Short mmCIF file of C-alpha atoms in Angstrom, two decimals:
data_model
loop_
_atom_site.label_atom_id
_atom_site.label_comp_id
_atom_site.label_asym_id
_atom_site.label_seq_id
_atom_site.Cartn_x
_atom_site.Cartn_y
_atom_site.Cartn_z
CA UNK A 1 24.98 32.64 -2.14
CA UNK A 2 24.23 30.16 -4.92
CA UNK A 3 21.61 28.36 -2.88
CA UNK A 4 19.77 31.29 -1.30
CA UNK A 5 17.59 32.37 -4.26
CA UNK A 6 16.05 28.92 -4.48
CA UNK A 7 15.14 28.38 -0.83
CA UNK A 8 11.99 30.45 -1.22
CA UNK A 9 9.81 27.37 -1.75
CA UNK A 10 10.23 26.59 1.95
CA UNK A 11 8.49 29.79 2.96
CA UNK A 12 5.30 27.86 2.20
CA UNK A 13 4.93 26.05 5.54
CA UNK A 14 2.60 23.36 4.19
CA UNK A 15 5.23 22.44 1.60
CA UNK A 16 7.90 22.33 4.32
CA UNK A 17 5.77 19.88 6.33
CA UNK A 18 5.21 17.77 3.22
CA UNK A 19 8.95 17.80 2.46
CA UNK A 20 9.82 16.67 6.00
CA UNK A 21 7.27 13.84 5.73
CA UNK A 22 8.70 12.71 2.40
CA UNK A 23 12.31 12.79 3.58
CA UNK A 24 11.65 10.92 6.84
CA UNK A 25 9.54 8.19 5.24
CA UNK A 26 12.09 7.80 2.43
CA UNK A 27 14.88 7.31 4.97
CA UNK A 28 12.82 4.74 6.85
CA UNK A 29 12.04 2.81 3.66
CA UNK A 30 15.67 2.75 2.54
CA UNK A 31 16.88 1.56 5.93
CA UNK A 32 14.29 -1.19 5.95
CA UNK A 33 15.23 -2.21 2.41
CA UNK A 34 18.82 -2.85 3.51
CA UNK A 35 17.69 -4.86 6.54
CA UNK A 36 15.09 -6.89 4.63
CA UNK A 37 17.49 -7.72 1.78
CA UNK A 38 20.30 -8.73 4.10
CA UNK A 39 18.00 -10.63 6.46
CA UNK A 40 16.32 -12.60 3.63
CA UNK A 41 19.57 -13.35 1.81
CA UNK A 42 21.28 -14.53 4.99
CA UNK A 43 18.32 -16.75 5.91
CA UNK A 44 18.48 -18.30 2.44
CA UNK A 45 22.27 -18.79 2.40
CA UNK A 46 22.89 -19.86 6.02
CA UNK A 47 23.19 -23.59 6.68
CA UNK A 48 20.12 -25.46 7.89
CA UNK A 49 21.96 -26.19 11.13
CA UNK A 50 22.08 -22.46 11.83
CA UNK A 51 18.39 -21.94 11.16
CA UNK A 52 18.75 -21.03 7.48
CA UNK A 53 17.67 -22.68 4.23
CA UNK A 54 21.16 -23.60 2.97
CA UNK A 55 20.43 -22.44 -0.61
CA UNK A 56 22.97 -21.53 -3.30
CA UNK A 57 23.67 -18.05 -4.65
CA UNK A 58 21.32 -18.20 -7.64
CA UNK A 59 18.37 -19.60 -5.66
CA UNK A 60 18.89 -17.00 -2.92
CA UNK A 61 19.00 -14.21 -5.53
CA UNK A 62 15.68 -15.45 -6.90
CA UNK A 63 14.17 -15.20 -3.40
CA UNK A 64 15.19 -11.54 -3.30
CA UNK A 65 13.46 -11.05 -6.63
CA UNK A 66 10.28 -12.63 -5.28
CA UNK A 67 10.17 -9.94 -2.58
CA UNK A 68 9.97 -7.35 -5.33
CA UNK A 69 7.24 -9.30 -7.14
CA UNK A 70 5.21 -9.54 -3.94
CA UNK A 71 5.31 -5.77 -3.60
CA UNK A 72 4.43 -5.15 -7.22
CA UNK A 73 1.30 -7.29 -7.59
CA UNK A 74 -0.87 -5.13 -5.24
CA UNK A 75 0.42 -2.00 -6.97
CA UNK A 76 -0.64 -3.39 -10.34
CA UNK A 77 -4.09 -4.35 -9.05
CA UNK A 78 -4.88 -1.31 -6.90
CA UNK A 79 -2.99 1.73 -8.24
CA UNK A 80 -5.78 2.83 -10.58
CA UNK A 81 -8.12 2.71 -7.59
CA UNK A 82 -5.54 4.70 -5.62
CA UNK A 83 -5.39 7.34 -8.34
CA UNK A 84 -9.16 7.68 -8.37
CA UNK A 85 -9.13 7.96 -4.56
CA UNK A 86 -6.55 10.76 -4.73
CA UNK A 87 -8.82 12.76 -7.03
CA UNK A 88 -11.97 12.08 -5.01
CA UNK A 89 -10.87 11.91 -1.36
CA UNK A 90 -8.83 14.04 1.03
CA UNK A 91 -5.22 13.53 -0.05
CA UNK A 92 -3.78 14.52 3.32
CA UNK A 93 -5.86 11.87 5.11
CA UNK A 94 -4.71 9.23 2.62
CA UNK A 95 -1.10 10.04 3.49
CA UNK A 96 -1.76 9.91 7.24
CA UNK A 97 -3.50 6.53 6.92
CA UNK A 98 -0.82 5.02 4.68
CA UNK A 99 2.02 6.10 6.95
CA UNK A 100 0.18 4.67 9.94
CA UNK A 101 0.08 1.31 8.17
CA UNK A 102 3.83 1.60 7.57
CA UNK A 103 4.36 1.91 11.33
CA UNK A 104 2.32 -1.22 11.99
CA UNK A 105 4.15 -3.36 9.42
CA UNK A 106 7.50 -2.14 10.77
CA UNK A 107 6.50 -3.67 14.10
CA UNK A 108 5.81 -6.92 12.24
CA UNK A 109 9.29 -6.80 10.71
CA UNK A 110 10.72 -6.24 14.17
CA UNK A 111 8.94 -9.37 15.40
CA UNK A 112 10.32 -11.43 12.49
CA UNK A 113 13.88 -10.92 13.74
CA UNK A 114 13.21 -13.10 16.79
CA UNK A 115 11.56 -15.96 14.87
CA UNK A 116 13.03 -18.93 12.95
CA UNK A 117 13.15 -18.87 9.14
CA UNK A 118 9.92 -20.87 8.79
CA UNK A 119 8.04 -17.99 10.47
CA UNK A 120 10.22 -14.99 9.57
CA UNK A 121 10.00 -15.39 5.79
CA UNK A 122 6.16 -15.57 5.66
CA UNK A 123 6.02 -12.42 7.82
CA UNK A 124 8.46 -10.59 5.55
CA UNK A 125 6.53 -11.60 2.43
CA UNK A 126 3.25 -10.55 4.08
CA UNK A 127 4.79 -7.18 4.94
CA UNK A 128 5.99 -6.81 1.34
CA UNK A 129 2.45 -7.43 0.09
CA UNK A 130 0.99 -4.95 2.58
CA UNK A 131 3.51 -2.30 1.58
CA UNK A 132 2.53 -2.92 -2.01
CA UNK A 133 -1.08 -2.10 -1.08
CA UNK A 134 0.08 1.07 0.68
CA UNK A 135 2.17 2.04 -2.34
CA UNK A 136 -0.91 1.77 -4.54
CA UNK A 137 -2.45 4.75 -2.71
CA UNK A 138 0.42 6.88 -1.39
CA UNK A 139 2.20 8.15 -4.54
CA UNK A 140 -0.95 9.41 -6.25
CA UNK A 141 -2.02 11.28 -3.12
CA UNK A 142 1.45 12.76 -2.54
CA UNK A 143 2.10 13.73 -6.15
CA UNK A 144 -1.35 15.33 -6.40
CA UNK A 145 -1.07 17.22 -3.10
CA UNK A 146 2.30 18.92 -3.22
CA UNK A 147 1.71 20.92 -6.46
CA UNK A 148 -1.13 22.62 -4.54
CA UNK A 149 1.30 23.77 -1.84
CA UNK A 150 3.42 26.07 -4.05
CA UNK A 151 2.65 28.54 -6.86
CA UNK A 152 2.71 27.07 -10.37
CA UNK A 153 5.85 28.94 -11.42
CA UNK A 154 7.75 27.47 -8.42
CA UNK A 155 6.79 23.88 -9.19
CA UNK A 156 10.00 22.78 -11.02
CA UNK A 157 12.03 24.17 -8.11
CA UNK A 158 9.80 22.34 -5.61
CA UNK A 159 10.28 19.12 -7.62
CA UNK A 160 14.05 19.59 -7.48
CA UNK A 161 13.97 20.09 -3.70
CA UNK A 162 11.70 17.05 -3.34
CA UNK A 163 14.23 15.02 -5.24
CA UNK A 164 17.17 16.46 -3.30
CA UNK A 165 15.52 15.60 0.01
CA UNK A 166 14.61 12.13 -1.19
CA UNK A 167 18.10 11.41 -2.49
CA UNK A 168 19.70 12.72 0.70
CA UNK A 169 17.50 10.31 2.64
CA UNK A 170 18.47 7.60 0.20
CA UNK A 171 22.14 8.22 0.97
CA UNK A 172 21.79 8.34 4.73
CA UNK A 173 19.15 5.61 4.93
CA UNK A 174 21.15 2.68 3.47
CA UNK A 175 24.42 3.81 5.05
CA UNK A 176 22.89 4.17 8.51
CA UNK A 177 20.87 1.02 7.95
CA UNK A 178 24.02 -0.97 7.16
CA UNK A 179 25.83 0.41 10.19
CA UNK A 180 22.86 -0.22 12.48
CA UNK A 181 22.55 -3.76 11.15
CA UNK A 182 26.23 -4.41 11.81
CA UNK A 183 26.06 -2.89 15.31
CA UNK A 184 22.67 -4.00 16.59
CA UNK A 185 21.14 -6.37 14.05
CA UNK A 186 17.96 -5.96 12.03
CA UNK A 187 15.98 -5.01 15.14
CA UNK A 188 17.96 -1.75 15.49
CA UNK A 189 17.11 -0.86 11.89
CA UNK A 190 13.40 -1.57 12.28
CA UNK A 191 13.11 0.41 15.55
CA UNK A 192 14.72 3.44 13.90
CA UNK A 193 12.38 3.11 10.92
CA UNK A 194 9.39 3.09 13.29
CA UNK A 195 10.51 6.37 14.88
CA UNK A 196 10.98 8.03 11.49
CA UNK A 197 7.58 6.83 10.29
CA UNK A 198 5.85 8.26 13.36
CA UNK A 199 7.59 11.59 12.73
CA UNK A 200 6.33 11.56 9.13
CA UNK A 201 2.75 11.18 10.37
CA UNK A 202 3.16 14.16 12.71
CA UNK A 203 4.67 16.28 9.92
CA UNK A 204 1.84 15.81 7.42
CA UNK A 205 -0.91 15.82 10.07
CA UNK A 206 0.11 19.32 11.19
CA UNK A 207 0.35 20.72 7.64
CA UNK A 208 -2.21 23.36 6.72
CA UNK A 209 -3.15 21.98 3.31
CA UNK A 210 -5.79 23.42 0.94
CA UNK A 211 -9.34 22.14 1.29
CA UNK A 212 -10.00 19.21 -1.01
CA UNK A 213 -12.39 20.06 -3.84
CA UNK A 214 -14.70 17.23 -4.87
CA UNK A 215 -15.04 16.46 -8.56
CA UNK A 216 -18.45 16.96 -10.11
CA UNK A 217 -20.08 13.93 -11.77
CA UNK A 218 -17.23 11.70 -10.62
CA UNK A 219 -17.93 8.09 -11.48
CA UNK A 220 -15.58 5.26 -10.55
CA UNK A 221 -14.43 3.45 -13.68
CA UNK A 222 -15.15 6.36 -16.01
CA UNK A 223 -12.55 8.33 -14.05
CA UNK A 224 -10.04 5.50 -14.42
CA UNK A 225 -10.54 5.25 -18.17
CA UNK A 226 -10.37 9.02 -18.51
CA UNK A 227 -6.94 9.00 -16.88
CA UNK A 228 -5.72 6.20 -19.14
CA UNK A 229 -7.07 7.97 -22.20
CA UNK A 230 -5.34 11.20 -21.26
CA UNK A 231 -1.97 9.47 -20.98
CA UNK A 232 -2.47 7.69 -24.30
CA UNK A 233 -3.15 10.99 -26.07
CA UNK A 234 -0.29 12.91 -24.44
CA UNK A 235 2.84 11.53 -26.12
CA UNK A 236 5.22 13.42 -23.83
CA UNK A 237 3.69 11.90 -20.68
CA UNK A 238 3.38 8.43 -22.24
CA UNK A 239 6.96 8.50 -23.52
CA UNK A 240 8.39 9.70 -20.21
CA UNK A 241 6.77 7.09 -17.98
CA UNK A 242 7.25 4.19 -20.43
CA UNK A 243 10.94 5.06 -20.82
CA UNK A 244 11.42 4.71 -17.07
CA UNK A 245 9.50 1.42 -17.09
CA UNK A 246 11.68 -0.28 -19.68
CA UNK A 247 15.04 1.09 -18.53
CA UNK A 248 14.77 0.32 -14.82
CA UNK A 249 12.89 -2.95 -15.42
CA UNK A 250 15.86 -4.37 -17.31
CA UNK A 251 18.67 -2.11 -16.11
CA UNK A 252 18.21 -2.06 -12.34
CA UNK A 253 20.79 -3.89 -10.24
CA UNK A 254 19.46 -2.90 -6.82
CA UNK A 255 17.84 -6.25 -5.98
CA UNK A 256 21.14 -8.05 -6.58
CA UNK A 257 23.28 -5.81 -4.36
CA UNK A 258 23.22 -8.31 -1.45
CA UNK A 259 24.62 -10.93 -3.87
CA UNK A 260 27.43 -8.62 -5.02
CA UNK A 261 28.17 -7.48 -1.45
CA UNK A 262 28.45 -10.97 0.03
CA UNK A 263 29.69 -13.24 -2.78
CA UNK A 264 31.38 -11.08 -5.44
CA UNK A 265 32.87 -8.05 -3.69
CA UNK A 266 33.05 -9.64 -0.20
CA UNK A 267 32.23 -6.45 1.73
CA UNK A 268 29.51 -7.62 4.16
CA UNK A 269 26.50 -5.70 5.47
CA UNK A 270 28.39 -2.41 5.88
CA UNK A 271 29.55 -2.65 2.27
CA UNK A 272 25.98 -3.39 1.24
CA UNK A 273 24.81 -0.21 2.92
CA UNK A 274 27.54 1.76 1.11
CA UNK A 275 26.61 0.24 -2.25
CA UNK A 276 22.95 1.10 -1.61
CA UNK A 277 24.03 4.65 -0.76
CA UNK A 278 26.34 4.97 -3.79
CA UNK A 279 23.39 5.42 -6.14
CA UNK A 280 22.09 8.26 -3.99
CA UNK A 281 25.54 9.87 -3.69
CA UNK A 282 25.47 10.50 -7.42
CA UNK A 283 21.80 11.41 -7.40
CA UNK A 284 22.00 13.92 -4.56
CA UNK A 285 24.97 15.67 -6.19
CA UNK A 286 22.96 16.19 -9.36
CA UNK A 287 19.78 17.02 -7.41
CA UNK A 288 21.65 19.80 -5.58
CA UNK A 289 22.77 21.27 -8.90
CA UNK A 290 19.23 21.04 -10.32
CA UNK A 291 17.76 22.68 -7.20
CA UNK A 292 20.13 25.63 -7.59
CA UNK A 293 20.48 25.72 -11.39
CA UNK A 294 17.42 24.10 -12.99
CA UNK A 295 17.63 22.89 -16.58
CA UNK A 296 16.53 25.63 -18.95
CA UNK A 297 16.72 24.16 -22.47
CA UNK A 298 16.65 20.82 -24.34
CA UNK A 299 15.19 18.92 -21.38
CA UNK A 300 14.15 15.99 -23.60
CA UNK A 301 17.68 15.52 -24.96
CA UNK A 302 19.07 15.69 -21.41
CA UNK A 303 16.72 12.85 -20.45
CA UNK A 304 17.74 10.61 -23.38
CA UNK A 305 21.48 11.13 -22.82
CA UNK A 306 21.04 10.43 -19.11
CA UNK A 307 19.40 7.07 -19.85
CA UNK A 308 22.29 6.08 -22.13
CA UNK A 309 24.87 6.99 -19.48
CA UNK A 310 22.84 5.05 -16.90
CA UNK A 311 23.11 1.93 -19.08
CA UNK A 312 26.86 2.33 -19.61
CA UNK A 313 27.52 2.74 -15.88
CA UNK A 314 25.40 -0.33 -15.17
CA UNK A 315 27.65 -2.32 -17.50
CA UNK A 316 30.73 -1.17 -15.58
CA UNK A 317 29.18 -2.18 -12.26
CA UNK A 318 28.26 -5.63 -13.54
CA UNK A 319 31.80 -6.33 -14.77
CA UNK A 320 33.67 -4.78 -11.82
CA UNK A 321 35.28 -6.88 -9.10
CA UNK A 322 36.70 -3.91 -7.18
CA UNK A 323 34.55 -2.32 -4.49
CA UNK A 324 35.41 1.32 -5.18
CA UNK A 325 34.97 0.94 -8.94
CA UNK A 326 31.59 -0.64 -8.26
CA UNK A 327 30.75 2.21 -5.88
CA UNK A 328 31.72 4.81 -8.50
CA UNK A 329 29.71 3.07 -11.23
CA UNK A 330 26.61 3.00 -9.03
CA UNK A 331 27.12 6.68 -8.22
CA UNK A 332 27.11 7.46 -11.94
CA UNK A 333 23.89 5.49 -12.41
CA UNK A 334 22.35 7.56 -9.61
CA UNK A 335 23.49 10.84 -11.17
CA UNK A 336 22.14 9.90 -14.59
CA UNK A 337 18.88 8.58 -13.18
CA UNK A 338 18.36 11.80 -11.20
CA UNK A 339 18.40 13.84 -14.40
CA UNK A 340 15.87 11.46 -15.94
CA UNK A 341 13.64 11.53 -12.83
CA UNK A 342 13.77 15.35 -12.61
CA UNK A 343 12.82 15.82 -16.25
CA UNK A 344 10.12 13.14 -16.15
CA UNK A 345 8.50 14.44 -12.96
CA UNK A 346 8.51 18.03 -14.21
CA UNK A 347 7.05 17.08 -17.59
CA UNK A 348 4.27 15.00 -16.05
CA UNK A 349 3.32 17.62 -13.44
CA UNK A 350 3.32 20.52 -15.91
CA UNK A 351 1.54 18.62 -18.68
CA UNK A 352 -1.27 17.35 -16.43
CA UNK A 353 -4.26 19.43 -15.21
CA UNK A 354 -4.77 19.48 -11.42
CA UNK A 355 -8.05 17.54 -11.60
CA UNK A 356 -6.27 14.70 -13.46
CA UNK A 357 -3.12 14.50 -11.33
CA UNK A 358 -4.26 11.65 -9.08
CA UNK A 359 -5.16 9.35 -11.94
CA UNK A 360 -2.14 10.24 -14.06
CA UNK A 361 0.13 9.83 -11.01
CA UNK A 362 -1.35 6.39 -10.30
CA UNK A 363 -0.66 5.18 -13.83
CA UNK A 364 2.81 6.69 -13.67
CA UNK A 365 3.45 4.88 -10.41
CA UNK A 366 2.33 1.56 -11.90
CA UNK A 367 5.03 2.07 -14.51
CA UNK A 368 7.58 3.16 -11.89
CA UNK A 369 6.68 0.30 -9.56
CA UNK A 370 6.80 -2.17 -12.43
CA UNK A 371 10.29 -0.93 -13.22
CA UNK A 372 11.36 -1.21 -9.56
CA UNK A 373 9.54 -4.07 -7.81
CA UNK A 374 8.80 -6.13 -10.93
CA UNK A 375 12.26 -5.22 -12.16
CA UNK A 376 13.66 -6.75 -8.97
CA UNK A 377 11.85 -9.97 -9.85
CA UNK A 378 13.28 -9.80 -13.38
CA UNK A 379 16.75 -9.33 -11.88
CA UNK A 380 16.27 -12.42 -9.70
CA UNK A 381 15.09 -14.53 -12.64
CA UNK A 382 17.88 -13.23 -14.89
CA UNK A 383 20.42 -13.96 -12.16
CA UNK A 384 19.06 -17.49 -11.92
CA UNK A 385 19.47 -17.99 -15.69
CA UNK A 386 22.54 -15.86 -16.50
CA UNK A 387 24.21 -15.48 -13.12
CA UNK A 388 24.33 -12.16 -11.21
CA UNK A 389 27.01 -10.62 -13.44
CA UNK A 390 25.27 -11.67 -16.65
CA UNK A 391 21.96 -10.28 -15.42
CA UNK A 392 23.43 -6.83 -14.71
CA UNK A 393 25.36 -6.72 -18.00
CA UNK A 394 22.20 -7.63 -19.91
CA UNK A 395 20.34 -4.83 -18.12
CA UNK A 396 22.96 -2.23 -19.01
CA UNK A 397 22.78 -3.17 -22.69
CA UNK A 398 18.98 -2.99 -22.59
CA UNK A 399 19.06 0.54 -21.11
CA UNK A 400 21.34 1.84 -23.88
CA UNK A 401 19.19 0.24 -26.56
CA UNK A 402 16.02 1.72 -25.04
CA UNK A 403 17.42 5.27 -25.08
CA UNK A 404 18.13 4.94 -28.79
CA UNK A 405 14.75 3.38 -29.56
CA UNK A 406 12.66 5.90 -27.56
CA UNK A 407 14.31 8.78 -29.43
CA UNK A 408 12.65 7.41 -32.57
CA UNK A 409 9.35 6.26 -31.02
CA UNK A 410 8.66 9.48 -29.06
CA UNK A 411 10.21 12.40 -30.97
CA UNK A 412 7.97 14.84 -29.02
CA UNK A 413 9.73 13.76 -25.83
CA UNK A 414 13.24 13.76 -27.29
CA UNK A 415 12.71 17.26 -28.73
CA UNK A 416 11.06 18.79 -25.64
CA UNK A 417 12.84 22.08 -25.05
CA UNK A 418 11.64 24.25 -22.14
CA UNK A 419 9.44 23.41 -19.15
CA UNK A 420 7.46 26.64 -19.48
CA UNK A 421 6.33 25.54 -22.95
CA UNK A 422 5.13 22.11 -21.83
CA UNK A 423 1.96 23.35 -20.13
CA UNK A 424 0.90 25.04 -23.38
CA UNK A 425 1.14 21.67 -25.16
CA UNK A 426 -0.98 19.79 -22.59
CA UNK A 427 -3.86 17.74 -23.96
CA UNK A 428 -7.22 18.80 -22.60
CA UNK A 429 -8.96 16.02 -20.60
CA UNK A 430 -12.32 14.77 -21.84
CA UNK A 431 -15.10 12.84 -20.19
CA UNK A 432 -17.87 13.40 -17.71
CA UNK A 433 -15.70 13.00 -14.66
CA UNK A 434 -13.76 16.11 -15.44
CA UNK A 435 -16.66 18.42 -16.01
#
């Protein structure tokens, strides 16, 4: 069997528990994203007589962007603290605590369904801010913990399976979320997300993870600056995370999918769920290939070509007025982005010492969150100024231009060849906190 030789990572039971936690929480988040986007956009567009705000398309799109901004601000302010916490505190306990908070805010979202717009929107924005705080701590803890659950030589394969599980959840989450919304309203989506979040807590709580080793001479801000300095010196890590920042910040169309579903493609909430899932359809197809046949050579070139294809597919989506062409274009963006994510995650993990992973992961997540949540705000602003189609077309052009520019700015990244050579090129950390 093609798949059998690569299933060996799951013989490590702690990794299996971690993988189940990641998949279940990813599905819950994607389902909630569909419900929140559709709920907010409908509240904004519905007439005042029906309890809505009666806003136009552009103003409603801007409101969607503000949700992303509300999530990003806490990430920007707290992620460096979260990275330090991941290197100093028990990473497993951080994940249990953060997922518990997710359960509580899901109950708040459930309550918002039964309230008028004047109460529902403040609750949703408060939840977005709280999730931003959670996201400042969770990624650093997760990305620092799971490399400890498998041998070093199995790490690229574990990363591929992580991505495959995440993308599978990203397919099923939006699709099921859209169907649940159509059948039972937003409350059905939020109840399902609560169940999945509780399961994720049980999965990680029962994992037999390695004992956390405390850092010697660990001092708060010195640790933060050490992590920043390490990234600045390591051009492969800096190039990889900054490339993702610029491309998805300008090239992401996810925040505007409710606009395209309702007012351009006219496919409703079920169509929205399918559009959300289209990105993951492409991504999971590529993730399956990478999990069974990992990239062996020219990984940097693969990443640069993937970013260019991502931009071209984004252009097609922005200009399309046919649902299935739009679906196919989004699937291509997902496939291309999966290659980029796989290469970036592998490079960062292999080029970073274990004692630095929390801080490096936190900085990486600031970049990733900026490209996602802050990128959603940029999409809303661009849609307000250029219209939804113009905003997406502009983003596609920006992604193509960035791929070309980063090839010149970060030749070390573009020329990266094999993963097993990356660890040899890692920059040694300096500073008292690492001694």
